[in-house]
CSV table of C-alpha atoms in Angstrom, one decimal:
chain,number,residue,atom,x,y,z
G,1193,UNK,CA,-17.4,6.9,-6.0
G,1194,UNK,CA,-16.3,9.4,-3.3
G,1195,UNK,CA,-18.2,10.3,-0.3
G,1196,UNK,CA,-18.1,13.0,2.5
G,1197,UNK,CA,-17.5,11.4,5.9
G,1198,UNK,CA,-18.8,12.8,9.0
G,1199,UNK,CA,-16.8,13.0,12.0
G,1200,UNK,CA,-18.6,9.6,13.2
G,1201,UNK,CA,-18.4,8.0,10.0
G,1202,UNK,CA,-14.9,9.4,9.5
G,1203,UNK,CA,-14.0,7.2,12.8
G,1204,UNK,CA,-15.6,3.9,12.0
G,1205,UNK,CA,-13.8,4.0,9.0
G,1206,UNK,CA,-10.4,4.3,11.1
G,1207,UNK,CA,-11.8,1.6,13.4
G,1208,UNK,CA,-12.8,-0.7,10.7
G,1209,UNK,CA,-9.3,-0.3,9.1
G,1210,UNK,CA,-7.6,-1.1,12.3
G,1211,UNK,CA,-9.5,-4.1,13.2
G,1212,UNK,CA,-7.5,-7.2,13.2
G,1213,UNK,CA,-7.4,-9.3,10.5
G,1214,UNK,CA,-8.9,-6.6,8.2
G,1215,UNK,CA,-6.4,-5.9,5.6
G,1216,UNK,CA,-6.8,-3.8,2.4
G,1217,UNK,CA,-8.8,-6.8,0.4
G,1218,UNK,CA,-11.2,-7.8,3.2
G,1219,UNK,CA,-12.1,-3.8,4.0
G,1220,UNK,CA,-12.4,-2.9,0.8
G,1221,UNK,CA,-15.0,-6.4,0.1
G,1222,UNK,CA,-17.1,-5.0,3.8
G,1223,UNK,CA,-17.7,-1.5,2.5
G,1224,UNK,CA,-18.7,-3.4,-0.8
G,1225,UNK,CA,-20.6,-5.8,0.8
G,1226,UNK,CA,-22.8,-3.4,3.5
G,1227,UNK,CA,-22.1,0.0,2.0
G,1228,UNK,CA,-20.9,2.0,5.6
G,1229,UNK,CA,-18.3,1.1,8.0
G,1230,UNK,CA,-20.7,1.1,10.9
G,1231,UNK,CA,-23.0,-1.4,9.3
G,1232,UNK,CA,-19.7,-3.7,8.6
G,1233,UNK,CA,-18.4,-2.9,11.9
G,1234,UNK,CA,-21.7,-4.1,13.5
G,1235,UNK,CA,-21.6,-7.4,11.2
G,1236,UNK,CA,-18.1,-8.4,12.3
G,1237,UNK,CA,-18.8,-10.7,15.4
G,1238,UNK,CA,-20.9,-13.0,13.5
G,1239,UNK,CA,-19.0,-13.1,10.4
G,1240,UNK,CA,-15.9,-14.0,13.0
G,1241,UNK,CA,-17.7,-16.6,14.5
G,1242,UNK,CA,-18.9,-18.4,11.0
G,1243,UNK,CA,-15.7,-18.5,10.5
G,1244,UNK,CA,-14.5,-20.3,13.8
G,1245,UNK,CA,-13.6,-17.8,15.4
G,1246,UNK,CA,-13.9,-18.3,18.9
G,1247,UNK,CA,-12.4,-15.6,20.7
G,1248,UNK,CA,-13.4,-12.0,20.1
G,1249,UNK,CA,-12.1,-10.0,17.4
G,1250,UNK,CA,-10.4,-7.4,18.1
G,1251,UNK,CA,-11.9,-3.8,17.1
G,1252,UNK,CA,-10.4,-0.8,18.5
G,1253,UNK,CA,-12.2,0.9,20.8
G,1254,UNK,CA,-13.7,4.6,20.4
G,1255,UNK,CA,-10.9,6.1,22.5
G,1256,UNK,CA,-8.1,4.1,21.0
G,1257,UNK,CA,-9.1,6.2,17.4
G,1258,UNK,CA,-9.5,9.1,18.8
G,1259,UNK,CA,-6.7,8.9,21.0
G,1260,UNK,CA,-4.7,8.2,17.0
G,1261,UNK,CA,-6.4,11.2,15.6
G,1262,UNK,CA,-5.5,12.9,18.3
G,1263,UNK,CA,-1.8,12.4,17.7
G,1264,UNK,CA,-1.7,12.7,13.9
G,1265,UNK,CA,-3.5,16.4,14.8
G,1266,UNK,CA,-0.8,17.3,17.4
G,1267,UNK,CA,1.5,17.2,14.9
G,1268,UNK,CA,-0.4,19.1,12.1
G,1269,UNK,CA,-1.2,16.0,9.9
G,1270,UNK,CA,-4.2,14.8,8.4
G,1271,UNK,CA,-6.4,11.3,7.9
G,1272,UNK,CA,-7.5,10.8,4.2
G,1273,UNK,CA,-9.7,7.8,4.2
G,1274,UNK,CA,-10.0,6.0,0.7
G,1275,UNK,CA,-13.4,7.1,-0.3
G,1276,UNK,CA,-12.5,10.9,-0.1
G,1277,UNK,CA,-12.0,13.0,-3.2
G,1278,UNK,CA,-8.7,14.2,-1.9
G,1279,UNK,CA,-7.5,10.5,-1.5
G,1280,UNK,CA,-4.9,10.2,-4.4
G,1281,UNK,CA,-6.5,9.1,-7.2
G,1282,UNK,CA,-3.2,7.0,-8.1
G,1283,UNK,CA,-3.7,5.1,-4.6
G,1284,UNK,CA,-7.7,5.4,-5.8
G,1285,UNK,CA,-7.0,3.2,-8.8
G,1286,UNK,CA,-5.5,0.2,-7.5
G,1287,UNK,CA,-7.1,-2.8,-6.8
G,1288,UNK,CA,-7.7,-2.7,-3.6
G,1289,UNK,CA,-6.5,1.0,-2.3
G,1290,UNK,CA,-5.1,1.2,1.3
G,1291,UNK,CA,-8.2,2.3,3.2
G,1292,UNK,CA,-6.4,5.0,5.3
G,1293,UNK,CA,-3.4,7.3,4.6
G,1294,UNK,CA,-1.8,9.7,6.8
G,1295,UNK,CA,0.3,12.4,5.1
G,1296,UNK,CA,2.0,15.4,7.3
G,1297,UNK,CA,3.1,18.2,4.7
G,1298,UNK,CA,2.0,19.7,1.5
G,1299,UNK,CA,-0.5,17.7,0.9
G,1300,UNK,CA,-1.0,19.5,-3.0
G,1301,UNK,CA,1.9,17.1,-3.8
G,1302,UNK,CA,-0.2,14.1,-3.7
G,1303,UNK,CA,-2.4,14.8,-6.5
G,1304,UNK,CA,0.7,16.0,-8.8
G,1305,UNK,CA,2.6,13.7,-11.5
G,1306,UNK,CA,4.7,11.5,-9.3
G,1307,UNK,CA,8.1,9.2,-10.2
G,1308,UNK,CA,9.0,6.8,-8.0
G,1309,UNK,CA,13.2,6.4,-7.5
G,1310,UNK,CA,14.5,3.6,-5.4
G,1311,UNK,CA,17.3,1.5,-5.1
G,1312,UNK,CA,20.3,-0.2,-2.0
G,1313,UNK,CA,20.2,1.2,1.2
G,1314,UNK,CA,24.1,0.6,1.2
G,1315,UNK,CA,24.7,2.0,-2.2
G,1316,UNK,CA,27.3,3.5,-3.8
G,1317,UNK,CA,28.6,6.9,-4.2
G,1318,UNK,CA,28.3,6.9,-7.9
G,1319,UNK,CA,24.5,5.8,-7.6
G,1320,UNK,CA,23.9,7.9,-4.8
G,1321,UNK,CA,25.0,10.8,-7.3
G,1322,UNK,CA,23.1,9.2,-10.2
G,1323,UNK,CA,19.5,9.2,-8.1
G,1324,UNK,CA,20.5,12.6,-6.9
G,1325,UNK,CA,20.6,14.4,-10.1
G,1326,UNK,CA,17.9,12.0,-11.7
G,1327,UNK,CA,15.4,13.5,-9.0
G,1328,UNK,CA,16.8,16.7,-9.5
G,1329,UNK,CA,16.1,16.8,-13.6
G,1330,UNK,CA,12.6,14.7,-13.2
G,1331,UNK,CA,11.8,17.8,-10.2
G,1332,UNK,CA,12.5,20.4,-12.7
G,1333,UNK,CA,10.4,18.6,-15.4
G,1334,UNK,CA,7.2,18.6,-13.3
G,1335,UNK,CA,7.8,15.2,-11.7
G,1336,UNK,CA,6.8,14.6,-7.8
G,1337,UNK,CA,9.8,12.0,-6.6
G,1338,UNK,CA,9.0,9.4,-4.5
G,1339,UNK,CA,10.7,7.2,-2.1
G,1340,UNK,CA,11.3,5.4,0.8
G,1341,UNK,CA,13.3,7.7,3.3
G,1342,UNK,CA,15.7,4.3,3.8
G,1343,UNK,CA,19.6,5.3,3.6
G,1344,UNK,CA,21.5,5.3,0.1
G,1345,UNK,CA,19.6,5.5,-2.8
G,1346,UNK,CA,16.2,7.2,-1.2
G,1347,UNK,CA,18.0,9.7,0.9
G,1348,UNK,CA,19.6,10.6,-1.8
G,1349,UNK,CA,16.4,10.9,-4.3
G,1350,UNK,CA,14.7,12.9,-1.5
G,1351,UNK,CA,17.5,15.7,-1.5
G,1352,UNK,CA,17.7,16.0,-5.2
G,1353,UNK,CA,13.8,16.7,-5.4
G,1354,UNK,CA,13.3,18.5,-2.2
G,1355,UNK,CA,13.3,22.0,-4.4
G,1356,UNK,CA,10.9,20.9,-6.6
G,1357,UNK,CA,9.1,18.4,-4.5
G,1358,UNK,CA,9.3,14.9,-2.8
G,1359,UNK,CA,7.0,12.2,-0.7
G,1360,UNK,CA,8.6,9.9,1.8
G,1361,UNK,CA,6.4,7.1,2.6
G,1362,UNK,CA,7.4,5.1,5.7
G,1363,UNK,CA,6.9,1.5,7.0
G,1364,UNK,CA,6.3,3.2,10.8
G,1365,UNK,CA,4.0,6.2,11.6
G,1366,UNK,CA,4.8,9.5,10.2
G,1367,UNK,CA,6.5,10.3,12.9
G,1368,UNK,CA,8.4,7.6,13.1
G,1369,UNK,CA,11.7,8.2,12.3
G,1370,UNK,CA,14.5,5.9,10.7
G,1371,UNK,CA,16.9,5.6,10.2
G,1372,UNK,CA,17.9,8.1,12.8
G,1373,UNK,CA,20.2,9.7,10.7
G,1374,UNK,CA,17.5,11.1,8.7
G,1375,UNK,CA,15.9,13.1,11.2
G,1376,UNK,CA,17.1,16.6,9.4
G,1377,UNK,CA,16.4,15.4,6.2
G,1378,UNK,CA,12.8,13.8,7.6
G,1379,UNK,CA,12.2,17.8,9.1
G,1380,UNK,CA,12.7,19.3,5.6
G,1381,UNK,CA,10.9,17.1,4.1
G,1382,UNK,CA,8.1,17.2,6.5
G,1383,UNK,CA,8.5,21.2,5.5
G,1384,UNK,CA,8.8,21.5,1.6
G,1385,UNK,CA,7.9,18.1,0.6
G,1386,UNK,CA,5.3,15.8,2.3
G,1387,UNK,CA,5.2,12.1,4.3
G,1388,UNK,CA,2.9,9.9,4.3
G,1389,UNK,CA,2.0,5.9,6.0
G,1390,UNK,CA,-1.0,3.8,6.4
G,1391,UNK,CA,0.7,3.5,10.4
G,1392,UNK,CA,-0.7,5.1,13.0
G,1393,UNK,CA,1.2,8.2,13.0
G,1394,UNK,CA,3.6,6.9,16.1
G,1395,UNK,CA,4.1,3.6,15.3
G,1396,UNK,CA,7.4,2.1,15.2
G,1397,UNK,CA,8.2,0.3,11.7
G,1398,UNK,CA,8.2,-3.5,11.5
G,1399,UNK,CA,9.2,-5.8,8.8
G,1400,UNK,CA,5.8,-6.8,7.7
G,1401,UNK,CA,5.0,-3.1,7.4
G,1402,UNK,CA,7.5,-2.7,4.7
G,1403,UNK,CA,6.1,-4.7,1.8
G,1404,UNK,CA,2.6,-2.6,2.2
G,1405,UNK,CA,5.1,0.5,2.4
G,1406,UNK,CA,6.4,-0.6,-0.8
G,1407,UNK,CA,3.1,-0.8,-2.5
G,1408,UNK,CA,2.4,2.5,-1.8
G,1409,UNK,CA,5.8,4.1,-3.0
G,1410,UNK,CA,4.6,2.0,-6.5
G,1411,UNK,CA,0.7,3.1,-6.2
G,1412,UNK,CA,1.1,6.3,-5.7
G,1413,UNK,CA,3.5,6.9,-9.0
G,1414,UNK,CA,3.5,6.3,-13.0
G,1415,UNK,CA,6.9,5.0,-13.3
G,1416,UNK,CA,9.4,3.3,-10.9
G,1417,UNK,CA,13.1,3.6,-11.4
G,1418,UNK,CA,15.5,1.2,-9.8
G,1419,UNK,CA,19.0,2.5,-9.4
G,1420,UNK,CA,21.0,0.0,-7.2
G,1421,UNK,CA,19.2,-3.2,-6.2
G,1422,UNK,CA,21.3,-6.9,-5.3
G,1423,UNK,CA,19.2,-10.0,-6.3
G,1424,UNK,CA,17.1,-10.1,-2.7
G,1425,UNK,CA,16.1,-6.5,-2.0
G,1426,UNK,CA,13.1,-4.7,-1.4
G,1427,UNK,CA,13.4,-2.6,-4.6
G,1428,UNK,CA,12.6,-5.8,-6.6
G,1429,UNK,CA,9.5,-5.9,-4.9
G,1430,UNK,CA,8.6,-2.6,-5.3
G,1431,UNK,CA,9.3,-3.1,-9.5
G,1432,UNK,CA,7.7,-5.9,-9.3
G,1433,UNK,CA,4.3,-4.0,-7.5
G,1434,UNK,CA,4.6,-1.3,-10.0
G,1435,UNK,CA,4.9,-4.1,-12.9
G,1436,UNK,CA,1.5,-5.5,-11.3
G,1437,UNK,CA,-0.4,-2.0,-11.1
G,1438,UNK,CA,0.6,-0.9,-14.7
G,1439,UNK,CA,3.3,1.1,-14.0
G,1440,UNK,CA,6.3,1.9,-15.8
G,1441,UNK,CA,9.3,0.3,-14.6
G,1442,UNK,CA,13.2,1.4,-15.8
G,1443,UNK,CA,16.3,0.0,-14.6
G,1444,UNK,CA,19.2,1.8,-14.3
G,1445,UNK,CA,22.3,-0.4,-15.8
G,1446,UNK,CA,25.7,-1.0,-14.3
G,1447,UNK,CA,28.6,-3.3,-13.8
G,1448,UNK,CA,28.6,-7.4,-13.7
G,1449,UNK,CA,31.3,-6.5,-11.1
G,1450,UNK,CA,29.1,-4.9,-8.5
G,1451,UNK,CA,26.8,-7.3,-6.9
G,1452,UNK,CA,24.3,-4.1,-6.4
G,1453,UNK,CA,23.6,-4.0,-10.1
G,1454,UNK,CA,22.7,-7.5,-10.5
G,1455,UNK,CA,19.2,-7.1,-9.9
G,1456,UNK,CA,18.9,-4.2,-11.6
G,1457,UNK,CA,21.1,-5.4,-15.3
G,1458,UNK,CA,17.7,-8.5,-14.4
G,1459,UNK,CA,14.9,-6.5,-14.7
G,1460,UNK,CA,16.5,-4.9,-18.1
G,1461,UNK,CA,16.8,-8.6,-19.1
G,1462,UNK,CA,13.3,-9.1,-18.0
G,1463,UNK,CA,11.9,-6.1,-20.1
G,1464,UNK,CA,12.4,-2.9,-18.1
G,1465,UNK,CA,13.5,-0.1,-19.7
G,1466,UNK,CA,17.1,0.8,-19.1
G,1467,UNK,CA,17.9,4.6,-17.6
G,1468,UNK,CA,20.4,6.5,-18.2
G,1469,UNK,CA,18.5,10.3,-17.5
G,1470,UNK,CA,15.5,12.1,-16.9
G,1471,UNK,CA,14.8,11.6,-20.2
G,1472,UNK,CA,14.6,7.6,-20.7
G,1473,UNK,CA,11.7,8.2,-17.7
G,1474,UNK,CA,10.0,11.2,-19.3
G,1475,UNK,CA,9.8,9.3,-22.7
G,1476,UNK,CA,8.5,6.2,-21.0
G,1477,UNK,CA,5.7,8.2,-19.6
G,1478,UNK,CA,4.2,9.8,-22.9
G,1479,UNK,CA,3.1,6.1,-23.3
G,1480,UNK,CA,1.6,5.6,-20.0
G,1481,UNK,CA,-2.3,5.0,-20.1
G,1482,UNK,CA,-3.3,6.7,-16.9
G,1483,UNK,CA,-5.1,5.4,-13.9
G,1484,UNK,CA,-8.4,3.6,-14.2
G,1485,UNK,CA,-10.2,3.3,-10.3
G,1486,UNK,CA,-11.6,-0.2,-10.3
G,1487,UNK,CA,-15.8,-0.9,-10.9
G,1488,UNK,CA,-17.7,-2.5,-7.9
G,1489,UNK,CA,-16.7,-5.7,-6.8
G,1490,UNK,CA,-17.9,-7.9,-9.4
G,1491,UNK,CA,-19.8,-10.0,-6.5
G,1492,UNK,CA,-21.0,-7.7,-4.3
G,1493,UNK,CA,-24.2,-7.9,-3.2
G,1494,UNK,CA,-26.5,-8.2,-0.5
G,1495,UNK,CA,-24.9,-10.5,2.6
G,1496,UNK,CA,-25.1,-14.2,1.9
G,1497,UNK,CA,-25.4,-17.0,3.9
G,1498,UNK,CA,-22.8,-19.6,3.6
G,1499,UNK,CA,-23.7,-23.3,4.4
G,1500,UNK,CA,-21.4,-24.4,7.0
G,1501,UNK,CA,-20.7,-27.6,4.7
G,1502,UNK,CA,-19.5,-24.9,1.9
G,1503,UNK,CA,-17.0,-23.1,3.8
G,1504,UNK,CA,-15.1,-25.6,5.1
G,1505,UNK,CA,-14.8,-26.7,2.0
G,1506,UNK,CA,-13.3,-23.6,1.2
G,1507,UNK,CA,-10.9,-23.6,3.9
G,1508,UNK,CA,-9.6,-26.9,2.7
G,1509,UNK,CA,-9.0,-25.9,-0.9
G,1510,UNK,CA,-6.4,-23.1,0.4
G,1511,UNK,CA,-3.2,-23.8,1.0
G,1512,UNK,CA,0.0,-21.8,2.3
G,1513,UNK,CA,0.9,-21.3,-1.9
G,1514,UNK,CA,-1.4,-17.9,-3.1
G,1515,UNK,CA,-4.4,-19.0,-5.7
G,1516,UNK,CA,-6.3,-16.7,-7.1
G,1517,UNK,CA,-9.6,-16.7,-5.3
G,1518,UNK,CA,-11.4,-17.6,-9.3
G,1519,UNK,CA,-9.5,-20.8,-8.9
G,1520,UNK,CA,-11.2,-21.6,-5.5
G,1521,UNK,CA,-14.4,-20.5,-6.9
G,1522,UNK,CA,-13.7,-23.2,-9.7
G,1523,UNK,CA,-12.8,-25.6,-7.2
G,1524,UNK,CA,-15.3,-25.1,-4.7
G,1525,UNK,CA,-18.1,-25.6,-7.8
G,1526,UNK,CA,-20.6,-23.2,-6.0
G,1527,UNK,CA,-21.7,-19.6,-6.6
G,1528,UNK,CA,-19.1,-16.9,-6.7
G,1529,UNK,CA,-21.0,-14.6,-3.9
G,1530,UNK,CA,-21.4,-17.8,-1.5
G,1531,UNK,CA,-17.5,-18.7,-2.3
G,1532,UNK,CA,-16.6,-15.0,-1.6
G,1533,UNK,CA,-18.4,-14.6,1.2
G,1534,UNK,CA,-17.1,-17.4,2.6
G,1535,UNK,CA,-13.3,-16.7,2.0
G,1536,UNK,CA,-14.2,-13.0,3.7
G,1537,UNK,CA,-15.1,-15.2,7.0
G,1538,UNK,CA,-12.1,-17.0,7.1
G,1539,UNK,CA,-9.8,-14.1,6.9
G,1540,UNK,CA,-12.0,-12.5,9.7
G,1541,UNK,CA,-11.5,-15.7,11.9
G,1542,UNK,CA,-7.9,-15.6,10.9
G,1543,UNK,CA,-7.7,-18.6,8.7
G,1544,UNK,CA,-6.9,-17.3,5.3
G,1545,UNK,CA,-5.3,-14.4,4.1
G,1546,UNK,CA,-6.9,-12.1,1.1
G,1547,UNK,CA,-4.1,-10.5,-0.8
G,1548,UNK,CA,-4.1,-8.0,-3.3
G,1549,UNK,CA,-4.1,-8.8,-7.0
G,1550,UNK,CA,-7.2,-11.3,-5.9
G,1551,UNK,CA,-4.8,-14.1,-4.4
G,1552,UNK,CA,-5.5,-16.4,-1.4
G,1553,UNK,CA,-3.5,-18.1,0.8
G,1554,UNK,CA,-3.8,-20.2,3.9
G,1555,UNK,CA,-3.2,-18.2,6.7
């Protein structure tokens, strides 16, 4: 359900998203759980402290998010919190959404048909001109491209489509440019096209920021095509994403010579779709089922208590292998809300991790 923020509520939101140890999962279980992000925001020390939590958690201060929307406004862009109408609904529908997005450009493009194209940052010229002309023909069929902005393959899907349209979503802030190189191409597409990041808008990439960068390049689109991918590369993960929200995913085939289309020539073996044209992705679409925003949180409720005894229980059944958090609630023989809860005052105290796809880990 979508909701108009005031300015306050707008900045609680930011602050609850930027807390530590609040990832997607545990936000999206507070605003489930007490309904406004001030009311969560309030709860946090405690919940922390059940946990074991001893030292305070950290929650960004009122100046440290206004000082952020400050910056993202300099440069002309805007904060779409999750429970907007304007959020994309693709981004709306996955389970949980990112609870913030920044996106400096046409922002229109967002809530258009979009196909993600990815592939090897050190790719070859012949799949640098195949991902060029496949975002090209998808542009001039009505399809918003999406990529990554990384060198190779992604540069080269962002130049095709910038005529018709393109989204570059980044590990680091908006304006956070790599690689370097890119700082024309990043201009035009701030210009004709749009870029977006859950990052605060100056924020300088990291590695752990590029597997939820991923998950956006899938979420936001109804089919990902792989051009160039080795074995280990962060295009797998991203078809594998897409795979898990109920994407389409296509594969575009080449030589047992070239180690760069080994992982692609594997996800045909594993049942993508091969593609050889704008065509193989426009025909895979006609069967795509559309988005479908999750329901409430099947436990949510009003807050529970949870018997010291109970959750450290809990905190022994996890381990550093990802369960799904029904297999603790099996284990743990208690009721679901109680389990839930519980698992939500770990993460906060920074001893498990909630994941999306509802998996649990040690943390």
């Amino acid at each position: 359900m979508t909701r108009t923020l005031t300015d306050a509520a707008r900045r609680d939101w930011l602050r609850l998203a930027r807390t530590e140890n609040v990832g997607p999962v545990t936000f999206d279980q507070l605003i489930a759980r007490y309904g406004e992000a001030s009311l969560a925001l309030a709860a946090l020390p405690d919940l922390a402290r059940r946990g074991g939590r001893i030292s305070p958690l950290g929650v960004p201060t009122l100046d440290e998010v206004e000082h952020e929307l400050a910056e993202g406004a300099a440069l002309g862009a805007r904060l779409i919190c999750s429970c907007e109408a304007d959020f994309p609904q693709p981004l709306a529908a996955l389970d949980p959404p990112p609870p913030i997005l920044w996106a400096w450009g046409n922002l229109h493009l967002l809530q258009g048909s979009c196909v993600a194209v990815v592939g090897a940052r050190v790719a070859s010229a012949a799949g640098q001109r195949f991902a060029r002309g496949l975002a090209a023909d998808l542009g001039a069929a009505g399809q918003i491209i999406v990529s990554g902005m990384a060198r190779g393959v992604d540069g080269a899907a962002h130049e095709g489509a910038l005529p018709t349209g393109t989204i570059a979503v980044l590990g680091g802030g908006i304006a956070d440019i790599y690689p370097p190189e890119h700082r024309d191409l990043h201009a035009r597409i701030v210009e004709a096209g749009c870029v977006v990041s859950e990052s605060r808008p100056r924020q300088t990439a990291q590695a752990k920021d590029f597997p939820r960068r991923n998950r956006i390049i899938s979420g936001l689109s109804r089919a990902v095509v792989v051009v160039e991918a080795e074995i280990r590369s962060g295009s797998l993960i991203t078809a594998r994403l897409a795979a898990e929200q109920g994407r389409e995913v296509l594969a575009v085939p080449g030589s047992p010579l070239d180690p760069r289309a080994k992982g692609t020539n594997d996800l045909i073996r594993q049942g993508a779709a091969i593609c050889e044209g704008a065509e193989d992705v426009l025909r895979a679409l006609e069967g795509f089922g559309g988005f479908r925003e999750p329901g409430p949180e099947r436990y949510a409720g009003g807050p529970a208590e949870v018997p010291d005894a109970l959750r450290e229980q809990v905190a022994d059944l996890l381990s550093p292998t990802p369960v799904s958090r029904d297999e603790i609630v099996r284990a743990a023989k208690a009721p679901a809300p109680l389990v839930l809860a519980a698992l939500m005052e770990l993460a906060l105290a920074g001893r498990a991790e909630l994941l999306p796809g509802g998996m649990v880990s040690r943390a």
